[in-house]
Coordinates of C-alpha atoms in Angstrom, one line a residue:
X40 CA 7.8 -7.8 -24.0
X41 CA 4.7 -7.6 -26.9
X42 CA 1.9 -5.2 -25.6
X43 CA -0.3 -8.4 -26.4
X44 CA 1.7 -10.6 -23.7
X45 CA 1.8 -7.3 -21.2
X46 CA -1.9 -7.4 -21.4
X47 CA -2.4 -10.9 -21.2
X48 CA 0.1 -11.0 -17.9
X49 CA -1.8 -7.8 -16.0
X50 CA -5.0 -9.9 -16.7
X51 CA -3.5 -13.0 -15.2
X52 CA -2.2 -10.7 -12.2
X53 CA -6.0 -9.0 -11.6
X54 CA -7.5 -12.4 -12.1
X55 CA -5.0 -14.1 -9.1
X56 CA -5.6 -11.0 -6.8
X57 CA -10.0 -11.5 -7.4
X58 CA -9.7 -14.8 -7.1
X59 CA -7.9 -15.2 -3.7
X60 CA -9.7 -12.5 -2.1
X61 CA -13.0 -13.8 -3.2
X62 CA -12.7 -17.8 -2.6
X63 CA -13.8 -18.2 0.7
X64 CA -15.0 -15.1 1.8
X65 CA -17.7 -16.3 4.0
X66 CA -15.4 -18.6 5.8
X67 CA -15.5 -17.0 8.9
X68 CA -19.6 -15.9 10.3
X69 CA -18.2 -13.5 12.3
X70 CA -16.8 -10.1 12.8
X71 CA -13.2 -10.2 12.4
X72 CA -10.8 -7.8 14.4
X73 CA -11.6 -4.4 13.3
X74 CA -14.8 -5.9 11.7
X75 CA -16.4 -4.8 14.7
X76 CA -15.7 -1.0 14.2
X77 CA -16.0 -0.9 10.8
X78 CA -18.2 -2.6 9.5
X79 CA -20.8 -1.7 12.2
X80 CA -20.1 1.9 11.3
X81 CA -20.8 1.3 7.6
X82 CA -24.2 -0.6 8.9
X83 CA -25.0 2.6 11.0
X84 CA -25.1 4.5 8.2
X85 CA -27.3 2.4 6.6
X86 CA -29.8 2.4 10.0
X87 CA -29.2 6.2 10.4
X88 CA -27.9 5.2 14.0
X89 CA -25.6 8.0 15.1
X90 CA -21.6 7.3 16.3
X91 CA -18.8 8.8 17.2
X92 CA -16.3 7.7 14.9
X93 CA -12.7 7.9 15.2
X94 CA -11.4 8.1 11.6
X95 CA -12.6 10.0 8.9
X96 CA -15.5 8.4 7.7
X97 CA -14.9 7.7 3.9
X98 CA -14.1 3.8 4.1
X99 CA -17.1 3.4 6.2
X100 CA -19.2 4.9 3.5
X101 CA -17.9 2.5 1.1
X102 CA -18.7 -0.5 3.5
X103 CA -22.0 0.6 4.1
X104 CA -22.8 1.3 0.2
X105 CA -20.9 -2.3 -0.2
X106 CA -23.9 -3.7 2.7
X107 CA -26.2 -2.4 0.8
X108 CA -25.9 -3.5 -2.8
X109 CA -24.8 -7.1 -1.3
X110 CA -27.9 -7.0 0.9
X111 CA -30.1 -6.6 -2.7
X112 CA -28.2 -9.2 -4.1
X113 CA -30.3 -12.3 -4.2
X114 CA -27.4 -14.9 -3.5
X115 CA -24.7 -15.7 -1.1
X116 CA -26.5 -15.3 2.0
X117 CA -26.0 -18.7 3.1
X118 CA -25.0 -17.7 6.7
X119 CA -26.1 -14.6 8.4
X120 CA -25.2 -13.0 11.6
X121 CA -26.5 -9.6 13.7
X122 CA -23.0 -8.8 15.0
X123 CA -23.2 -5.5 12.6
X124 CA -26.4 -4.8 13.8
X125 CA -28.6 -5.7 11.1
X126 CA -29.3 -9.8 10.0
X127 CA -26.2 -9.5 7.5
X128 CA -24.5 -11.9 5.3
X129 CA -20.6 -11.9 6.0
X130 CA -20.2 -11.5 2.2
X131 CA -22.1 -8.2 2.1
X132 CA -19.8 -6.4 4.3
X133 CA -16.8 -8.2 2.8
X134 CA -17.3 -7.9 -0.8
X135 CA -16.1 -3.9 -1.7
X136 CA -13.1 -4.6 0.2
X137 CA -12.2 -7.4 -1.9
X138 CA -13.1 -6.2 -5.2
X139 CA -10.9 -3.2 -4.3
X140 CA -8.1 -4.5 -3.0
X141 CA -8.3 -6.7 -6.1
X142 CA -7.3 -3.5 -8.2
X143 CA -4.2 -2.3 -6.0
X144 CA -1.7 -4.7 -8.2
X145 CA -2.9 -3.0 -10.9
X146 CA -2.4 0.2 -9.9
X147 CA 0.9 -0.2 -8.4
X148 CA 2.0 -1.9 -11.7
X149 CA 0.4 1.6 -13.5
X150 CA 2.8 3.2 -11.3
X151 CA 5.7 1.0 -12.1
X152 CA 4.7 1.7 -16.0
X153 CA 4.3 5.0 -15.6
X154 CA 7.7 5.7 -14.0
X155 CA 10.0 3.7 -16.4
X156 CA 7.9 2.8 -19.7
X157 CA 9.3 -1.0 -19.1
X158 CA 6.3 -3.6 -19.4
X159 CA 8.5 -5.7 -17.4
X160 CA 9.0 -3.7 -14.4
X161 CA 5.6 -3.1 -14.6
X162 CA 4.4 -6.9 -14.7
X163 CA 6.8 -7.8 -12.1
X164 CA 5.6 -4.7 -9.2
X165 CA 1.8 -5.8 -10.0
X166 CA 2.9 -10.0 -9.4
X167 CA 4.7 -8.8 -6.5
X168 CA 2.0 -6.5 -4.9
X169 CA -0.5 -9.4 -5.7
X170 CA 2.1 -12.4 -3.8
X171 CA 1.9 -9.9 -0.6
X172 CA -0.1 -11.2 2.5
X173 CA -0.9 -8.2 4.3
X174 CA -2.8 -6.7 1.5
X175 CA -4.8 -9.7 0.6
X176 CA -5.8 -10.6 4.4
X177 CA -6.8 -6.5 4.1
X178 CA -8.2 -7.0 1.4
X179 CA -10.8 -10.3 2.7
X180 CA -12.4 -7.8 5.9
X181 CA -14.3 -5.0 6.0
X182 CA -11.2 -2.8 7.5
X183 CA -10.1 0.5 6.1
X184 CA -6.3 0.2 4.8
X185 CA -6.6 -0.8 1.5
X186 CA -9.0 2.5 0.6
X187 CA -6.0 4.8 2.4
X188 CA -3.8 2.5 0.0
X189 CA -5.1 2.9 -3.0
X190 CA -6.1 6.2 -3.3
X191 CA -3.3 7.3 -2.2
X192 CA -1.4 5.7 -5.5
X193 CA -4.7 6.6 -7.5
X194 CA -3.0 10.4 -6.4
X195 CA 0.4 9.2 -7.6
X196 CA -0.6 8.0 -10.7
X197 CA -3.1 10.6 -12.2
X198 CA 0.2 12.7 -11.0
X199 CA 2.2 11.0 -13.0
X200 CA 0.0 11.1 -16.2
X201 CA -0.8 14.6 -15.7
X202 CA 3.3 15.3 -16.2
X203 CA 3.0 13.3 -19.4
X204 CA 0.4 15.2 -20.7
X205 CA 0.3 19.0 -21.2
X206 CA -2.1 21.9 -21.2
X207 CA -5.8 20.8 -20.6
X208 CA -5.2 16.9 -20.2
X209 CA -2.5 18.2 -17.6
X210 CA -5.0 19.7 -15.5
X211 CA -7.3 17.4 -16.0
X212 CA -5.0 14.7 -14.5
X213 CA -4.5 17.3 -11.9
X214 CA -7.7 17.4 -11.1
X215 CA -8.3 13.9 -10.3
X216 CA -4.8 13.5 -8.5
X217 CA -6.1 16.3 -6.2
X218 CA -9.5 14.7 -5.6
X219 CA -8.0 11.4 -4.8
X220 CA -5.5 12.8 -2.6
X221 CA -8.3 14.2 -0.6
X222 CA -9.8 11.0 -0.6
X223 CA -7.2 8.9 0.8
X224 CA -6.7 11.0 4.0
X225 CA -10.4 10.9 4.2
X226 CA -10.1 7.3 5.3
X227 CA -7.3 7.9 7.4
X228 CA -5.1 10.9 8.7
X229 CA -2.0 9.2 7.6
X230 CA -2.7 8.9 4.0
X231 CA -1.3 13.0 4.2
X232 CA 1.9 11.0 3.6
X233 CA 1.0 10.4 0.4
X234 CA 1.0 13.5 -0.6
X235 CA 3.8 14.3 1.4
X236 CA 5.9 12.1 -0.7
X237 CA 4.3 14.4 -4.3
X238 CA 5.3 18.0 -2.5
X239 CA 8.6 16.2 -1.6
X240 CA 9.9 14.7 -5.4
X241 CA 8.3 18.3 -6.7
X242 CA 10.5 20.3 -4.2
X243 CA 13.3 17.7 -5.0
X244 CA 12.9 18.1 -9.0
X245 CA 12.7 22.1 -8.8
X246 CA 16.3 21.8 -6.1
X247 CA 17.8 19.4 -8.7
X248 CA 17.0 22.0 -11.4
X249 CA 18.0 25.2 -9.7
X250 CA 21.5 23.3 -8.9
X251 CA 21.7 22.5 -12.5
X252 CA 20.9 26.2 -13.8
X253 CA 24.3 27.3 -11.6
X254 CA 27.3 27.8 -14.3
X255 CA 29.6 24.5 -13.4
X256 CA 26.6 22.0 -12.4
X257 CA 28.3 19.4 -10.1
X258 CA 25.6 17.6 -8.0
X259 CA 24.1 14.9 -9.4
X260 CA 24.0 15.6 -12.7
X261 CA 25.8 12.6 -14.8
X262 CA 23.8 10.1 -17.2
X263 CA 24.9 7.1 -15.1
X264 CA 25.2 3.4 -16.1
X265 CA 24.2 1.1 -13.9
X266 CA 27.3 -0.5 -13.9
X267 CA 28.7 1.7 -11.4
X268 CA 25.9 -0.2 -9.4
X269 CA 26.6 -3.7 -10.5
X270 CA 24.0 -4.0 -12.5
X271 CA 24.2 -3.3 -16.9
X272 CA 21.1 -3.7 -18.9
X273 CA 20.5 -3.3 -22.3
X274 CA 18.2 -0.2 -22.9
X275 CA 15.9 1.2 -21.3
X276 CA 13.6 4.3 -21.6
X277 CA 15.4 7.7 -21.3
X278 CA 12.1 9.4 -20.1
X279 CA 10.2 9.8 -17.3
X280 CA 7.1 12.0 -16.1
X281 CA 9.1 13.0 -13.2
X282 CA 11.6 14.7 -15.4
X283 CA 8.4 17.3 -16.0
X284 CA 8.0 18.1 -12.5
X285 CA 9.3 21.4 -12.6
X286 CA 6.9 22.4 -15.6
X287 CA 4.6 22.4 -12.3
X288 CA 4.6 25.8 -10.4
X289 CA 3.9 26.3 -6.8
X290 CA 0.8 27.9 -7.7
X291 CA -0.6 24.6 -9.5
X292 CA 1.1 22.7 -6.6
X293 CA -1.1 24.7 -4.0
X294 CA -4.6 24.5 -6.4
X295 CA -4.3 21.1 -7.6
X296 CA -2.7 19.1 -4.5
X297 CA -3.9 21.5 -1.8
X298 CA -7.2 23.5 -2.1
X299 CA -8.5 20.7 -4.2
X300 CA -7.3 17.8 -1.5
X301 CA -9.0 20.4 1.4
X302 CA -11.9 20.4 -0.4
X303 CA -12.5 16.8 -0.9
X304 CA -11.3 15.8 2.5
X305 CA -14.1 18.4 4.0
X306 CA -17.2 17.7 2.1
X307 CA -16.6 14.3 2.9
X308 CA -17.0 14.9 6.2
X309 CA -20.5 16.2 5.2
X310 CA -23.5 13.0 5.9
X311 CA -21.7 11.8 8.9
X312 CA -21.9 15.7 10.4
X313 CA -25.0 15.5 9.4
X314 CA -26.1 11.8 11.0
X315 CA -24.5 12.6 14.4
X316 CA -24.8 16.4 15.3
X317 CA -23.3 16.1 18.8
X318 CA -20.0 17.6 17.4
X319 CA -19.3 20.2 14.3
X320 CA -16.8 19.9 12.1
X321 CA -13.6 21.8 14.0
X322 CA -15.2 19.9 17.6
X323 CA -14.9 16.5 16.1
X324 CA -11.3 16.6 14.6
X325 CA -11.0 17.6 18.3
X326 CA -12.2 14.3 20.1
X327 CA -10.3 12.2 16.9
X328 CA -6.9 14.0 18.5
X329 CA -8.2 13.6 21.8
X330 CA -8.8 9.8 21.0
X331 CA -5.9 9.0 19.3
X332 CA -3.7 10.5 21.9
X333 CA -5.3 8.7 24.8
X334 CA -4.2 4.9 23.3
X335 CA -1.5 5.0 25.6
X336 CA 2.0 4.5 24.3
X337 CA 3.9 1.5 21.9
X338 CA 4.1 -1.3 24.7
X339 CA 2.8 -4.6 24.9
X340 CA 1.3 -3.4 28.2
X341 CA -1.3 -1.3 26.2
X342 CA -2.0 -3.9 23.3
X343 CA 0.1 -7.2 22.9
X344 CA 0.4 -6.6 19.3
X345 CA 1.7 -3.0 19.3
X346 CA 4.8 -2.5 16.8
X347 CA 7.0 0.6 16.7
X348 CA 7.2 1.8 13.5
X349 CA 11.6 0.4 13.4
X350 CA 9.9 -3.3 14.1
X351 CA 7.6 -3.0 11.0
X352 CA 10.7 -3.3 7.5
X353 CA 12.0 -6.5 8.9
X354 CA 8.1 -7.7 10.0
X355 CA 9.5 -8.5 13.6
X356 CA 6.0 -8.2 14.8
X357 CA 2.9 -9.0 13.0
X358 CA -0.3 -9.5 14.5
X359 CA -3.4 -12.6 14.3
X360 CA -6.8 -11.2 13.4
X361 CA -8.1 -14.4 13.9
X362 CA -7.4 -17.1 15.8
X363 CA -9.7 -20.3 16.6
X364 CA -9.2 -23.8 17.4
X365 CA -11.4 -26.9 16.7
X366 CA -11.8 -30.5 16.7
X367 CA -12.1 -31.2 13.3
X368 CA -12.1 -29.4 9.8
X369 CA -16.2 -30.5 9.8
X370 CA -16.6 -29.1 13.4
X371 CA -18.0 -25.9 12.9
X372 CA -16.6 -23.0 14.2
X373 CA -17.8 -20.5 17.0
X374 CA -19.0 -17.6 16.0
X375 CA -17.7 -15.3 19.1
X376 CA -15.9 -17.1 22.1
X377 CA -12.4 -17.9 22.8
X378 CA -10.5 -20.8 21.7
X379 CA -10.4 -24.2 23.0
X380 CA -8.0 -24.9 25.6
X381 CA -4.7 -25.6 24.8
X382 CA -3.4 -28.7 23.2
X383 CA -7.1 -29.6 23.2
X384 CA -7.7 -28.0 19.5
X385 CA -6.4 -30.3 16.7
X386 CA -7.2 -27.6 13.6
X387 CA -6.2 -24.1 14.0
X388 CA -7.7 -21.6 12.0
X389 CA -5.1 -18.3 11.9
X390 CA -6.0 -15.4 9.9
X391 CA -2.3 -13.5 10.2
X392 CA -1.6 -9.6 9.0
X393 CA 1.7 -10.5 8.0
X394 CA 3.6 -9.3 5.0
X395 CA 4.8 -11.9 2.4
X396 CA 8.6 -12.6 4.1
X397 CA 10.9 -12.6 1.9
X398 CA 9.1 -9.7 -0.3
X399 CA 9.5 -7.6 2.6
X400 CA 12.9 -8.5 3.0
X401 CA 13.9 -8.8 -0.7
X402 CA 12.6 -5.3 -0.8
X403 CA 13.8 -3.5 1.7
X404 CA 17.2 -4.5 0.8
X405 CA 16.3 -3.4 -2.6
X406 CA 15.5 0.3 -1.1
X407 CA 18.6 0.2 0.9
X408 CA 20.6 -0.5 -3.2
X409 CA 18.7 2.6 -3.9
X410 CA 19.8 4.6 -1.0
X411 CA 23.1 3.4 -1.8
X412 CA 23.0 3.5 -5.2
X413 CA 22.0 7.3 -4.7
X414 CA 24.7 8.4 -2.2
X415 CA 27.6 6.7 -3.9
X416 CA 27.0 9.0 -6.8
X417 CA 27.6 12.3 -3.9
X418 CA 30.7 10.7 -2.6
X419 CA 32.4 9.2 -5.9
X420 CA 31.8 12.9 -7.3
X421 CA 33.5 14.3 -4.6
X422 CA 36.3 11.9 -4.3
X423 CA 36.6 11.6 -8.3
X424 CA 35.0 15.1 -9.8
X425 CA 37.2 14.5 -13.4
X426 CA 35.3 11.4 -13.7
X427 CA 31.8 13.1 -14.5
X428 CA 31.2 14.8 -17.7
X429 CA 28.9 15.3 -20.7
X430 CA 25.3 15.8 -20.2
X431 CA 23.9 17.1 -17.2
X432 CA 20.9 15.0 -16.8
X433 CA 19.3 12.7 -14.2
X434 CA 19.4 9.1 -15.8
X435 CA 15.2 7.2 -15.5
X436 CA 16.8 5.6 -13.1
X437 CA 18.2 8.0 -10.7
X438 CA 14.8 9.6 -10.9
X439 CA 12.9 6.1 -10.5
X440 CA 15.6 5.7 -7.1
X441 CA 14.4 9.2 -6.3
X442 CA 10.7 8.1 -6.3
X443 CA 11.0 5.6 -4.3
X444 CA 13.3 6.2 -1.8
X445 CA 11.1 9.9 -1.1
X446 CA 7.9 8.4 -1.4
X447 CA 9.0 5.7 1.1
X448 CA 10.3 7.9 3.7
X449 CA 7.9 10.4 3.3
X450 CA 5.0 7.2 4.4
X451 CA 7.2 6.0 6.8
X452 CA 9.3 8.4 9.1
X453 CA 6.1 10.5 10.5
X454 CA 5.4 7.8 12.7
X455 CA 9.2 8.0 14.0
X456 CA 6.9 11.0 16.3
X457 CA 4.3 9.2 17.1
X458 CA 3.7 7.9 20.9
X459 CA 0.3 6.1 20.7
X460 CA -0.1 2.0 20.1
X461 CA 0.8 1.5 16.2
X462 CA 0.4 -2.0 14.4
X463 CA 2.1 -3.3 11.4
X464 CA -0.8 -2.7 9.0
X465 CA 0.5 1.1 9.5
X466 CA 3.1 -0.1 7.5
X467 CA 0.9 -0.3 4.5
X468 CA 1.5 3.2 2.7
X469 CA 5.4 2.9 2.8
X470 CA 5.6 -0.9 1.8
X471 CA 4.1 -0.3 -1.3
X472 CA 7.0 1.6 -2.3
X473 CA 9.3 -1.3 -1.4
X474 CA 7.4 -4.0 -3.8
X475 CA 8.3 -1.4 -6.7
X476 CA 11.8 -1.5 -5.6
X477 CA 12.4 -5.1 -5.7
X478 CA 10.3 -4.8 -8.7
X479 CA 12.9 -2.4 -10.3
X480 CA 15.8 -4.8 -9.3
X481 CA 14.5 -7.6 -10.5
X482 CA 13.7 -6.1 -13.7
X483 CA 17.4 -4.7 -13.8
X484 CA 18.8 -8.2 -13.4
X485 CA 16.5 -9.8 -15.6
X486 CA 17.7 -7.3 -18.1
X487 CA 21.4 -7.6 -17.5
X488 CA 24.2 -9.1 -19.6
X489 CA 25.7 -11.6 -17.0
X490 CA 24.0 -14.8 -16.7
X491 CA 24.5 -14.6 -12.8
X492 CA 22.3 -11.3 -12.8
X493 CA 19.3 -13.1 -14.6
X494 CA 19.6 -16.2 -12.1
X495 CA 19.5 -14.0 -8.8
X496 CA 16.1 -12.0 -10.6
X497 CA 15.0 -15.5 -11.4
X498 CA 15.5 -16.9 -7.9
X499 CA 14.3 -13.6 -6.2
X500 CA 11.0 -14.2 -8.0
X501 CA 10.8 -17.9 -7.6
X502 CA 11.5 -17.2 -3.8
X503 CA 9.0 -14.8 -3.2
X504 CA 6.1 -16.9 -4.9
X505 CA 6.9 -20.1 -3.0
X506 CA 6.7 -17.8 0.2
X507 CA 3.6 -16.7 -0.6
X508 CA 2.5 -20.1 -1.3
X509 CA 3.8 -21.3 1.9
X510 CA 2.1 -18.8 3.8
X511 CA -1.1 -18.9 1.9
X512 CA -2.7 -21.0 4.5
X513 CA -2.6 -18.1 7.6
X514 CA -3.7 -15.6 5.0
X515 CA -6.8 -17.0 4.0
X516 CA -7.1 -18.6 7.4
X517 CA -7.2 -22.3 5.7
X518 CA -6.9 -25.3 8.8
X519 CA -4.2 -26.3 9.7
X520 CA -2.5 -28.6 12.2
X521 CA -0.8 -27.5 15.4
X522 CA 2.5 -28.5 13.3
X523 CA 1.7 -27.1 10.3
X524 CA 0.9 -24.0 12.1
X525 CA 4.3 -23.9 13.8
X526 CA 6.3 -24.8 10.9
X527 CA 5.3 -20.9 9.7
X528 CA 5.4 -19.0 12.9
X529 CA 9.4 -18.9 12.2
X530 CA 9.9 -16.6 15.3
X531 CA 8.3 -16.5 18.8
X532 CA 7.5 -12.4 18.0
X533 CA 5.0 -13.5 15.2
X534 CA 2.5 -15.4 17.1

């Protein structure tokens, strides 16, 4: 792929992300599930009203600086409600999110490029991160995840760049990986796993490299085809970043990704200390424990939507933001109030947190063929040690598997521990890493010799854009009939 057609499909990518998160955005004159935290919160800021506030207060910022420039703009304040607390345009509170999550695709496709040097991995993780539903309906609110999200991979990549550069561009990268590190678990607690998954692939690279400094290296260390996993391409890069890690001492490690991350997360902390003085700094990450641990456990009893975190790969359980019914598409809608009664409503109106199907499932099958993919090269060494031999290196693509399949874990096995109510928009950080997965394998089949190959990446693709399509409608929250709305509620758990 020519860097002119590379540029001209991340454009097309950025300009389908803006333009779904933007059409429509006033749809609904209300506050929409977490609406009613967050974007109140971001208001509060703006009306110096003090709160107690659950989460670290970073997203709210951005929501209430997002209020405040829409509030000064002198258009698209058609309707207006006070649910935030102020006479407020839905768009106002709306708008930040959406620009931003417009710009995850982008980043995850930086990522992708980043990683491999292929254009065409990279095009195909940023399509595939833009066809996701979960991140777009994220994306439409004023809710928090997509700020945890993507500074979280803001941290990965400026990581990544900084091992592709050297000396003071290296630290420079550094600098800004460490800042938005900080930043992304001042949104949320949870976006620590982020930079869990760095400290893991460092401590991984520096094992690798100890192993491979011993006099007879075994582990690992082969330049491996993929044909030993079914797959044969024609070239690809033979760099990565990651192969750099262990230019990267623990002293750097601990400046760069942990007093720097310390730092940023505290001062962040700073205005809303300073708006509601009833607790100090140590007292209030106190009552956030305190809160979090009194949400009771991951039943239906305690919310109806509550997901373990082993219910979230295989989307088993996703959850309705919002849900109204109506007599006609020209009826206009409630603004708070429950539904009609049933069978009485002949439009439903479903805004659904619900992954794109079949690129959830595409891709976690895509993770488990890198799992695979990285085990069968321990066992067939062990069962066939004469087999291995010239250079002792780490193929791109054993470190690309590596990655992934860290980064993943490291976003998603934490909340194996955790006992309170979880949802599947928890699932956020970790899913990113299975959309570059599928990514990678449909770039590996794309690029293969057999014809078959190219058809399964070309019906994998073709697949996960008609789902998208199909689903469109409960991600936007278009109308829709009581049989339309059926005909994608494929399980009785989804509803």
């Amino acid at each position: 792929m020519t860097k002119k057609w590379f540029r001209i499909g991340m454009a097309s990518v950025f300009l389908l992300s803006l333009a779904l998160r933007f059409w429509g955005l006033e749809r609904f004159n209300t506050l929409v599930f977490d609406e009613v935290y967050f974007a109140k919160f971001g208001n509060n800021y703006l009306t110096h009203t003090p709160f107690f506030n659950a989460h670290p207060p970073l997203s709210q910022y951005i929501i209430g600086i997002g209020i405040w420039i829409g509030s000064h703009i002198p258009f698209w304040h058609d309707r207006v409600n006070g649910l935030t607390g102020s006479l407020r345009s839905p768009w106002t509170y709306r708008w930040l999110n959406a620009l931003t999550g417009s710009f995850i695709p982008l980043v995850v496709a930086a990522i992708a490029y980043q990683l491999s040097y292929r254009r065409s991995f990279a095009i195909l993780a940023g399509l595939f991160t833009a066809c996701d539903g979960i991140f777009l309906v994220e994306s439409r609110y004023a809710l928090s995840n997509i700020y945890i999200v993507i500074f979280g991979l803001l941290g990965h990549w400026f990581l990544l760049l900084a091992l592709d550069n050297q000396n003071r561009r290296r630290s420079f990268w550094l600098v800004f990986a460490g800042i938005t590190f900080g930043a992304s678990v001042g949104t949320k607690w949870n976006g620590l796993w982020f930079l869990s998954g760095a400290y893991l692939i460092w401590i991984t690279a520096w094992v690798i490299h100890l192993i491979h400094s011993f006099p007879n290296p075994k582990l690992f260390f082969t330049s491996p085809s993929l044909k030993e996993a079914e797959v044969t391409t024609y070239s690809s890069s033979s760099q990565t970043p990651l192969q750099n890690l262990t230019q990267l001492n623990i002293f750097q490690m601990l400046f760069y990704l942990g007093i720097i991350p310390a730092f940023i997360y505290s001062i962040i902390w700073i205005p809303h200390l300073q708006l509601d003085k009833t607790y100090g700094f140590i007292a209030v990450h106190q009552q956030i424990l305190k809160f979090h641990l009194q949400l009771g456990g991951n039943s239906p009893n305690v919310h109806p939507y509550c997901a373990a975190w082993y219910k979230w790969p295989l989307m088993t359980r996703p959850m309705a933001y919002y849900y109204q019914t109506a007599e006609s598409i020209t009826e206009p809608l409630p603004v708070m109030g429950p539904p009609l009664p049933a069978g009485a409503g002949k439009v439903i109106y479903d805004v659904h947190a619900m992954g794109n199907p079949f690129l959830w499932w595409f891709g976690i099958a895509a993770m488990l063929f890198l799992v695979g993919m990285l085990v069968s090269k321990v066992v067939i060494f062990w069962v066939k040690e004469k087999r291995f031999s010239g250079r002792a290196t780490l193929s791109v693509d054993t470190w690309i598997a590596l990655y992934l399949v860290i980064n993943y874990v490291a976003n998603l096995l934490p909340w194996v521990e955790v006992t309170r109510c979880a949802f599947i928009y928890h699932y956020m950080c970790a899913v990113v890493f299975v959309f570059l997965a599928i990514a990678w394998f449909v770039d590996q089949c794309l690029r293969s010799y057999y014809q078959q190959l190219r058809a399964l990446g070309v019906s994998i693709t073709f697949i996960i854009l008609a789902a998208f399509i199909f689903w469109m409608p409960i991600y936007l929250g278009l109308p829709l009939s009581p049989n339309g709305y059926k005909l994608r509620m494929w399980f009785n758990s989804w509803i």
